[in-house]
Amino acid sequence: MGESGQSPSAGSPHGSPPTLSTLTLLLLLCGHAHSQCKILRCNAEYVSSTLSLRGGGASGGGGRGGGVGSGGLCRALRSYALCTRRTARTCRGDLAFHSAVHGIEDLMIQHNCSRQGPTAPPPPRGPALPGAGPGLPAPDPCDYEGRFSRLHGRPPGFLHCASFGDPHVRSFHHHFHTCRVQGAWPLLDNDFLFVQATSSPVALGANATAIRKLTIIFKNMQECIDQKVYQAEVDNLPAAFEDGSINGGDRPGGSSLSIHTANPGNHVEIQAAYIGTTIIIRQTAGQLSFSIKVAEDVATAFSAEQDLQLCVGGCPPSQRLSRSERNRRGAITIDTARRLCKEGLPVEDAYFHSCVFDVLISGDPNFTVAAQAALEDARAFLPDLEKLHLFPSDAGVPLSSATLLAPLLSGLLVLWLCIQ
């Protein structure tokens, strides 16, 4: 099976256009607050400062742009940045805080604002959040999609990643790799989720491996959930977290994390509404598969030290099976493997070629089920079905690539409206 998707540079955490992260800025107005985290106060003061600039006319502070006086906006952004620094210690792990920090940085670059300079005067105290006045209930802090849609007037953006079979990894950026990874490797490692897959060889002396164990940690989320750990192994897919619970605990938003069993022992689904995430874990042919739909802001909430994530960058080059390794003689003939896979996967895309490889090496027709299920998860989870089928390229040039233009333009439009 060949590799599909974007060039490696596009799949890196730093490969997307810098302005794409400004999509997160509108989340500032709706994040929930820890009893000590003051991000809501910072948000409200920034909104108040920028509303006073409506119609332009402010000057000073440097910058370019129109609509809002750039100097006034730069002063407001410097004040906003100062406020976030003062509350940083008590806001670790807060999605609204993380969104604020990145949004401020992007807007300061966009408007050519210097980091040093005058700040905005403290605004008069007013309502903590727009839209939370009399007659309008505050957004549910543990309903990510509801909060986002209420503020943006549209659904949030989502990303999809999956690992199944040998394992084959489909990354957020539409890379598709067959990996030899052995031992424990992180699929995700961000401020809200940690997912680790442990793989071992499918047979003694084989380069091909399969996932035998999955560990998922849902990190403590203030008023929404206690930290929860889910661990699955081959022949042991529990219908509860490690502590025996089936939800996020006794906090007010505990029900925003829940486990559902579609097929006991073979199919578990975990819903994490507080971070806009759905995870599916399956067991087929003596191996586990993982599939996730996750909000963009959650998937990208990680530091430089957390850059090794198979869902973000795909398999490291040293861990990818070469074409010669993928085409070697297997337990059955390649014609038989192709025929078995073709029954459920009529399109000869990356899923089909993954299926052929797995069936060829293992000789087990049940591996066709893993590839078919992964394709159906992608069909349900991908926001753009044009990216459903990825095709291998002999020249190493992607035949299907992720398109970031539409969400980027949408984000810029929302930001322009925000500062008018």
Short mmCIF file of C-alpha atoms in Angstrom, two decimals:
data_model
loop_
_atom_site.label_atom_id
_atom_site.label_comp_id
_atom_site.label_asym_id
_atom_site.label_seq_id
_atom_site.Cartn_x
_atom_site.Cartn_y
_atom_site.Cartn_z
CA MET A 1 0.00 0.00 0.00
CA GLY A 2 1.41 3.41 -0.88
CA GLU A 3 1.34 6.51 1.26
CA SER A 4 -1.41 9.01 0.67
CA GLY A 5 -2.14 12.53 1.75
CA GLN A 6 -0.25 15.77 1.98
CA SER A 7 3.44 16.31 1.90
CA PRO A 8 5.12 15.71 5.26
CA SER A 9 5.58 19.40 5.94
CA ALA A 10 1.86 19.99 5.72
CA GLY A 11 1.21 17.40 8.35
CA SER A 12 3.45 18.91 10.97
CA PRO A 13 1.92 20.84 13.84
CA HIS A 14 3.48 23.99 12.41
CA GLY A 15 2.52 23.34 8.79
CA SER A 16 -0.89 25.07 8.76
CA PRO A 17 -1.18 28.75 7.97
CA PRO A 18 -0.64 30.78 11.18
CA THR A 19 -3.94 32.60 10.81
CA LEU A 20 -5.89 29.35 10.99
CA SER A 21 -5.41 29.27 14.75
CA THR A 22 -7.34 32.55 15.01
CA LEU A 23 -10.47 30.48 14.50
CA THR A 24 -10.17 29.80 18.20
CA LEU A 25 -10.49 33.45 19.21
CA LEU A 26 -14.28 33.45 19.33
CA LEU A 27 -14.15 30.71 21.95
CA LEU A 28 -12.80 33.31 24.34
CA LEU A 29 -16.24 34.65 25.04
CA CYS A 30 -17.76 31.37 26.11
CA GLY A 31 -15.13 29.43 28.03
CA HIS A 32 -15.93 28.26 31.50
CA ALA A 33 -14.05 29.58 34.52
CA HIS A 34 -12.36 27.76 37.35
CA SER A 35 -12.98 29.34 40.71
CA GLN A 36 -9.48 30.88 40.50
CA CYS A 37 -9.02 31.24 36.73
CA LYS A 38 -9.85 34.79 35.68
CA ILE A 39 -9.97 34.28 31.91
CA LEU A 40 -13.62 35.35 31.71
CA ARG A 41 -12.69 38.70 33.23
CA CYS A 42 -9.89 39.09 30.66
CA ASN A 43 -12.33 38.19 27.87
CA ALA A 44 -14.94 40.67 29.03
CA GLU A 45 -12.42 43.51 29.39
CA TYR A 46 -11.06 42.88 25.88
CA VAL A 47 -14.55 42.82 24.37
CA SER A 48 -15.43 46.05 26.17
CA SER A 49 -12.24 47.72 24.95
CA THR A 50 -12.77 46.77 21.32
CA LEU A 51 -16.45 47.69 21.30
CA SER A 52 -15.46 51.22 22.30
CA LEU A 53 -13.34 51.41 19.13
CA ARG A 54 -16.28 50.77 16.81
CA GLY A 55 -16.13 53.16 13.87
CA GLY A 56 -12.34 53.72 14.07
CA GLY A 57 -10.60 56.94 14.86
CA ALA A 58 -8.10 55.67 17.40
CA SER A 59 -4.47 56.20 16.63
CA GLY A 60 -1.04 55.35 17.92
CA GLY A 61 0.60 52.04 18.82
CA GLY A 62 1.46 51.11 15.24
CA GLY A 63 -0.23 48.65 12.97
CA ARG A 64 -2.19 48.27 9.81
CA GLY A 65 -5.76 47.27 9.04
CA GLY A 66 -9.06 49.08 8.96
CA GLY A 67 -12.47 49.28 10.56
CA VAL A 68 -11.12 49.45 14.10
CA GLY A 69 -8.33 51.92 14.77
CA SER A 70 -5.19 49.79 14.72
CA GLY A 71 -3.52 51.70 17.54
CA GLY A 72 -6.51 51.27 19.82
CA LEU A 73 -6.76 47.61 18.93
CA CYS A 74 -3.06 47.08 19.67
CA ARG A 75 -3.47 48.70 23.08
CA ALA A 76 -6.47 46.44 23.77
CA LEU A 77 -4.51 43.36 22.68
CA ARG A 78 -1.52 44.26 24.87
CA SER A 79 -3.87 44.67 27.84
CA TYR A 80 -5.50 41.36 26.99
CA ALA A 81 -2.09 39.62 26.82
CA LEU A 82 -1.08 41.14 30.16
CA CYS A 83 -4.31 39.91 31.76
CA THR A 84 -3.76 36.34 30.49
CA ARG A 85 -0.19 36.31 31.80
CA ARG A 86 -1.39 37.34 35.24
CA THR A 87 -3.88 34.47 35.41
CA ALA A 88 -1.80 31.84 33.57
CA ARG A 89 -0.81 29.84 36.65
CA THR A 90 -4.41 29.16 37.69
CA CYS A 91 -5.75 28.55 34.16
CA ARG A 92 -3.69 25.56 33.06
CA GLY A 93 -5.87 23.13 31.11
CA ASP A 94 -8.62 25.70 30.48
CA LEU A 95 -9.76 25.63 26.84
CA ALA A 96 -10.86 29.26 26.88
CA PHE A 97 -7.48 30.34 28.25
CA HIS A 98 -5.58 28.34 25.64
CA SER A 99 -7.75 29.83 22.89
CA ALA A 100 -7.17 33.33 24.20
CA VAL A 101 -3.38 33.06 24.23
CA HIS A 102 -3.21 31.79 20.65
CA GLY A 103 -5.86 34.20 19.40
CA ILE A 104 -4.05 37.21 20.88
CA GLU A 105 -0.76 36.18 19.28
CA ASP A 106 -2.37 35.80 15.85
CA LEU A 107 -4.19 39.13 16.01
CA MET A 108 -1.06 40.98 17.14
CA ILE A 109 0.83 39.58 14.16
CA GLN A 110 -2.07 40.33 11.81
CA HIS A 111 -2.24 43.97 12.91
CA ASN A 112 1.54 44.44 13.26
CA CYS A 113 1.25 45.26 16.95
CA SER A 114 4.43 45.59 18.98
CA ARG A 115 4.62 43.70 22.25
CA GLN A 116 5.84 46.75 24.10
CA GLY A 117 3.75 49.90 24.27
CA PRO A 118 0.77 51.53 25.94
CA THR A 119 -2.15 49.44 27.13
CA ALA A 120 -5.84 50.21 27.17
CA PRO A 121 -7.33 51.82 30.28
CA PRO A 122 -9.41 49.49 32.45
CA PRO A 123 -12.94 49.38 31.01
CA PRO A 124 -15.99 50.06 33.21
CA ARG A 125 -17.36 46.91 34.78
CA GLY A 126 -20.23 45.34 32.90
CA PRO A 127 -21.75 41.91 32.23
CA ALA A 128 -19.17 39.15 32.35
CA LEU A 129 -20.20 37.70 29.01
CA PRO A 130 -22.09 38.98 25.96
CA GLY A 131 -25.32 37.09 25.59
CA ALA A 132 -25.56 36.26 29.28
CA GLY A 133 -27.80 39.15 30.30
CA PRO A 134 -31.36 39.05 31.59
CA GLY A 135 -33.54 36.55 29.75
CA LEU A 136 -30.56 34.82 28.08
CA PRO A 137 -29.16 31.83 29.98
CA ALA A 138 -25.38 31.47 30.00
CA PRO A 139 -23.99 28.85 27.60
CA ASP A 140 -23.51 25.39 29.09
CA PRO A 141 -19.74 25.28 29.76
CA CYS A 142 -19.70 21.51 29.19
CA ASP A 143 -21.46 21.55 25.80
CA TYR A 144 -18.67 22.42 23.36
CA GLU A 145 -20.76 22.32 20.18
CA GLY A 146 -23.60 24.31 21.72
CA ARG A 147 -21.27 27.03 23.00
CA PHE A 148 -19.44 27.29 19.71
CA SER A 149 -22.57 27.36 17.54
CA ARG A 150 -24.23 29.95 19.75
CA LEU A 151 -21.30 32.33 19.39
CA HIS A 152 -20.33 31.66 15.77
CA GLY A 153 -23.70 30.91 14.21
CA ARG A 154 -22.21 27.76 12.67
CA PRO A 155 -20.96 24.35 13.83
CA PRO A 156 -17.34 24.00 14.95
CA GLY A 157 -14.65 22.43 12.81
CA PHE A 158 -13.65 18.82 13.41
CA LEU A 159 -10.72 16.55 12.57
CA HIS A 160 -10.58 12.77 12.12
CA CYS A 161 -7.85 10.23 12.87
CA ALA A 162 -7.88 6.44 12.88
CA SER A 163 -5.55 3.51 13.48
CA PHE A 164 -6.43 -0.06 12.53
CA GLY A 165 -4.98 -3.30 11.22
CA ASP A 166 -1.21 -3.55 10.83
CA PRO A 167 -1.47 -0.67 12.13
CA HIS A 168 -2.38 1.76 9.41
CA VAL A 169 -2.71 5.37 10.55
CA ARG A 170 -4.85 8.03 8.95
CA SER A 171 -3.71 11.36 10.42
CA PHE A 172 -5.67 14.58 10.94
CA HIS A 173 -3.97 15.93 7.83
CA HIS A 174 -4.96 12.98 5.59
CA HIS A 175 -1.64 11.18 5.59
CA PHE A 176 -2.11 7.42 5.37
CA HIS A 177 0.81 5.31 6.62
CA THR A 178 1.48 1.65 7.28
CA CYS A 179 3.66 1.49 10.36
CA ARG A 180 5.99 -0.96 12.03
CA VAL A 181 5.66 0.82 15.40
CA GLN A 182 6.25 -1.64 18.22
CA GLY A 183 5.66 -0.97 21.90
CA ALA A 184 3.81 2.10 23.22
CA TRP A 185 3.30 5.13 20.93
CA PRO A 186 1.12 8.23 21.46
CA LEU A 187 -1.72 8.73 19.02
CA LEU A 188 -2.74 11.95 20.80
CA ASP A 189 -1.08 14.03 23.51
CA ASN A 190 -2.65 17.43 24.12
CA ASP A 191 -4.01 19.53 26.96
CA PHE A 192 -7.27 17.59 27.15
CA LEU A 193 -6.63 14.05 25.85
CA PHE A 194 -3.88 11.46 25.92
CA VAL A 195 -4.23 8.33 23.78
CA GLN A 196 -1.53 5.66 23.68
CA ALA A 197 -1.49 2.56 21.49
CA THR A 198 0.68 -0.45 22.35
CA SER A 199 1.57 -2.72 19.43
CA SER A 200 3.35 -6.05 19.06
CA PRO A 201 4.30 -8.22 16.04
CA VAL A 202 1.48 -10.10 14.35
CA ALA A 203 3.76 -13.15 14.20
CA LEU A 204 7.19 -14.16 15.52
CA GLY A 205 9.88 -12.34 13.54
CA ALA A 206 7.39 -10.28 11.51
CA ASN A 207 7.86 -6.56 10.80
CA ALA A 208 4.10 -6.06 10.75
CA THR A 209 2.53 -5.20 14.11
CA ALA A 210 -1.00 -4.78 15.46
CA ILE A 211 -2.50 -2.80 18.33
CA ARG A 212 -3.02 -5.00 21.41
CA LYS A 213 -3.72 -2.30 24.00
CA LEU A 214 -5.21 1.21 24.09
CA THR A 215 -5.00 3.69 26.96
CA ILE A 216 -7.09 6.88 26.90
CA ILE A 217 -6.85 9.61 29.53
CA PHE A 218 -9.51 12.32 29.68
CA LYS A 219 -7.77 15.04 31.67
CA ASN A 220 -9.36 16.92 34.55
CA MET A 221 -11.65 19.62 33.12
CA GLN A 222 -12.58 21.90 36.00
CA GLU A 223 -16.36 21.95 36.46
CA CYS A 224 -17.01 19.35 33.74
CA ILE A 225 -15.22 16.09 34.58
CA ASP A 226 -12.79 14.41 36.93
CA GLN A 227 -9.81 12.83 35.24
CA LYS A 228 -10.90 9.50 33.75
CA VAL A 229 -8.82 6.65 32.36
CA TYR A 230 -10.10 4.07 29.87
CA GLN A 231 -7.97 1.04 29.06
CA ALA A 232 -8.76 -1.68 26.54
CA GLU A 233 -6.83 -4.82 25.66
CA VAL A 234 -7.45 -7.63 23.21
CA ASP A 235 -10.31 -9.74 24.59
CA ASN A 236 -11.05 -7.09 27.22
CA LEU A 237 -13.07 -4.07 26.06
CA PRO A 238 -14.65 -2.83 29.28
CA ALA A 239 -17.87 -0.83 29.24
CA ALA A 240 -16.60 1.49 32.00
CA PHE A 241 -13.62 3.59 32.99
CA GLU A 242 -10.92 2.13 35.20
CA ASP A 243 -12.68 3.37 38.35
CA GLY A 244 -15.88 1.53 37.34
CA SER A 245 -17.81 4.69 36.38
CA ILE A 246 -19.54 5.27 33.05
CA ASN A 247 -19.50 9.08 33.10
CA GLY A 248 -17.31 12.03 34.05
CA GLY A 249 -18.02 11.93 37.77
CA ASP A 250 -19.97 14.05 40.24
CA ARG A 251 -19.13 17.48 38.87
CA PRO A 252 -21.97 19.55 37.36
CA GLY A 253 -20.96 18.54 33.82
CA GLY A 254 -20.21 14.91 34.62
CA SER A 255 -22.75 13.65 32.08
CA SER A 256 -20.78 15.35 29.28
CA LEU A 257 -18.47 12.30 29.29
CA SER A 258 -20.08 8.89 28.80
CA ILE A 259 -19.41 5.35 27.58
CA HIS A 260 -21.76 3.34 25.37
CA THR A 261 -21.39 -0.29 24.33
CA ALA A 262 -22.68 -0.98 20.83
CA ASN A 263 -21.51 -4.60 20.79
CA PRO A 264 -20.28 -5.87 24.18
CA GLY A 265 -16.67 -7.00 24.00
CA ASN A 266 -16.20 -5.76 20.44
CA HIS A 267 -17.35 -2.15 20.06
CA VAL A 268 -17.20 0.70 22.59
CA GLU A 269 -18.05 4.35 21.94
CA ILE A 270 -17.00 7.20 24.22
CA GLN A 271 -18.72 10.59 23.94
CA ALA A 272 -16.88 13.62 25.36
CA ALA A 273 -19.32 16.46 24.64
CA TYR A 274 -17.38 18.95 26.78
CA ILE A 275 -14.52 18.90 24.20
CA GLY A 276 -16.54 18.01 21.10
CA THR A 277 -15.06 14.53 20.80
CA THR A 278 -16.27 11.03 19.91
CA ILE A 279 -14.03 7.94 20.12
CA ILE A 280 -14.78 4.46 18.79
CA ILE A 281 -12.75 1.39 19.84
CA ARG A 282 -13.24 -1.97 18.15
CA GLN A 283 -11.78 -5.44 18.33
CA THR A 284 -11.51 -7.57 15.20
CA ALA A 285 -9.20 -10.44 14.25
CA GLY A 286 -7.29 -10.32 17.55
CA GLN A 287 -6.37 -6.63 17.32
CA LEU A 288 -7.80 -3.27 18.37
CA SER A 289 -8.73 -0.29 16.22
CA PHE A 290 -9.14 3.36 17.20
CA SER A 291 -11.13 6.12 15.53
CA ILE A 292 -11.76 9.69 16.68
CA LYS A 293 -13.68 12.80 15.69
CA VAL A 294 -12.35 15.76 17.67
CA ALA A 295 -12.83 19.53 17.68
CA GLU A 296 -9.99 21.37 15.93
CA ASP A 297 -9.26 23.55 18.95
CA VAL A 298 -8.84 20.50 21.15
CA ALA A 299 -6.66 18.60 18.65
CA THR A 300 -4.28 21.54 18.29
CA ALA A 301 -3.99 22.38 22.01
CA PHE A 302 -0.48 21.07 22.62
CA SER A 303 3.02 22.42 23.17
CA ALA A 304 6.24 21.85 21.22
CA GLU A 305 7.21 19.15 23.71
CA GLN A 306 4.13 17.14 22.71
CA ASP A 307 4.99 16.98 19.01
CA LEU A 308 5.20 13.15 18.73
CA GLN A 309 1.59 12.23 17.97
CA LEU A 310 0.74 9.74 15.24
CA CYS A 311 -2.62 11.45 14.66
CA VAL A 312 -0.85 14.76 14.02
CA GLY A 313 2.23 13.87 11.99
CA GLY A 314 1.58 10.26 11.01
CA CYS A 315 4.21 7.61 11.62
CA PRO A 316 7.82 8.80 11.87
CA PRO A 317 9.68 8.02 8.60
CA SER A 318 11.84 5.41 10.34
CA GLN A 319 8.70 3.54 11.40
CA ARG A 320 6.96 3.37 8.02
CA LEU A 321 7.01 0.07 6.16
CA SER A 322 8.70 0.38 2.79
CA ARG A 323 6.98 -0.59 -0.45
CA SER A 324 9.13 -3.74 -0.72
CA GLU A 325 8.14 -4.78 2.80
CA ARG A 326 4.47 -4.20 2.02
CA ASN A 327 4.67 -6.23 -1.20
CA ARG A 328 6.43 -9.31 0.12
CA ARG A 329 5.00 -12.81 -0.09
CA GLY A 330 2.26 -13.50 2.41
CA ALA A 331 0.30 -16.33 3.98
CA ILE A 332 -2.08 -16.42 1.00
CA THR A 333 -1.83 -15.25 -2.61
CA ILE A 334 -2.30 -11.60 -3.40
CA ASP A 335 -5.14 -12.44 -5.80
CA THR A 336 -7.03 -14.15 -2.98
CA ALA A 337 -6.41 -11.22 -0.64
CA ARG A 338 -7.63 -8.74 -3.28
CA ARG A 339 -10.76 -10.77 -3.93
CA LEU A 340 -11.60 -10.97 -0.22
CA CYS A 341 -11.11 -7.23 0.27
CA LYS A 342 -12.94 -6.25 -2.90
CA GLU A 343 -16.18 -7.73 -1.57
CA GLY A 344 -16.54 -5.03 1.08
CA LEU A 345 -14.24 -2.34 -0.34
CA PRO A 346 -15.06 -1.87 -4.04
CA VAL A 347 -13.00 1.34 -4.36
CA GLU A 348 -9.26 0.58 -4.58
CA ASP A 349 -8.24 3.34 -2.20
CA ALA A 350 -5.91 3.36 0.81
CA TYR A 351 -8.41 1.35 2.87
CA PHE A 352 -8.55 -1.34 0.18
CA HIS A 353 -4.75 -1.56 -0.05
CA SER A 354 -4.50 -1.70 3.74
CA CYS A 355 -6.96 -4.57 3.76
CA VAL A 356 -5.01 -6.45 1.09
CA PHE A 357 -1.78 -6.08 3.05
CA ASP A 358 -3.34 -7.26 6.33
CA VAL A 359 -5.09 -10.25 4.80
CA LEU A 360 -2.02 -11.13 2.72
CA ILE A 361 0.35 -11.14 5.72
CA SER A 362 -2.00 -12.69 8.29
CA GLY A 363 -3.98 -15.04 6.06
CA ASP A 364 -7.02 -14.06 8.18
CA PRO A 365 -10.09 -12.88 6.20
CA ASN A 366 -11.41 -11.21 9.36
CA PHE A 367 -8.96 -8.35 8.77
CA THR A 368 -11.31 -7.16 6.03
CA VAL A 369 -13.77 -6.16 8.76
CA ALA A 370 -11.25 -3.78 10.37
CA ALA A 371 -10.66 -1.89 7.12
CA GLN A 372 -14.38 -1.72 6.33
CA ALA A 373 -15.18 -0.39 9.82
CA ALA A 374 -12.41 2.21 9.56
CA LEU A 375 -13.85 3.42 6.24
CA GLU A 376 -17.35 3.68 7.73
CA ASP A 377 -16.01 5.64 10.71
CA ALA A 378 -14.31 8.02 8.31
CA ARG A 379 -17.56 8.40 6.38
CA ALA A 380 -19.35 9.34 9.62
CA PHE A 381 -16.58 11.52 11.11
CA LEU A 382 -15.03 13.43 8.22
CA PRO A 383 -16.49 16.91 7.73
CA ASP A 384 -15.56 16.78 4.03
CA LEU A 385 -16.47 13.52 2.31
CA GLU A 386 -14.32 14.48 -0.68
CA LYS A 387 -11.42 13.39 1.54
CA LEU A 388 -12.99 9.99 2.29
CA HIS A 389 -11.05 8.01 -0.32
CA LEU A 390 -7.28 8.52 -0.28
CA PHE A 391 -5.28 6.98 -3.10
CA PRO A 392 -1.63 5.83 -3.07
CA SER A 393 0.85 7.54 -5.35
CA ASP A 394 3.81 5.76 -6.88
CA ALA A 395 5.64 9.07 -7.31
CA GLY A 396 5.18 10.10 -3.73
CA VAL A 397 3.01 13.04 -4.77
CA PRO A 398 -0.36 13.10 -3.02
CA LEU A 399 -3.44 12.45 -5.10
CA SER A 400 -5.70 13.70 -2.32
CA SER A 401 -4.78 16.62 -0.09
CA ALA A 402 -6.36 18.43 2.82
CA THR A 403 -7.82 21.80 1.87
CA LEU A 404 -7.53 24.44 4.57
CA LEU A 405 -8.77 27.41 2.49
CA ALA A 406 -12.46 27.22 3.40
CA PRO A 407 -12.06 27.11 7.20
CA LEU A 408 -9.32 29.75 6.97
CA LEU A 409 -11.56 32.19 5.08
CA SER A 410 -14.43 31.50 7.47
CA GLY A 411 -12.18 32.19 10.43
CA LEU A 412 -10.90 35.46 8.98
CA LEU A 413 -14.47 36.59 8.29
CA VAL A 414 -15.55 35.83 11.86
CA LEU A 415 -12.52 37.66 13.24
CA TRP A 416 -13.21 40.71 11.06
CA LEU A 417 -16.77 40.82 12.35
CA CYS A 418 -15.51 40.43 15.92
CA ILE A 419 -13.30 43.54 15.81
CA GLN A 420 -15.64 45.81 13.87
#
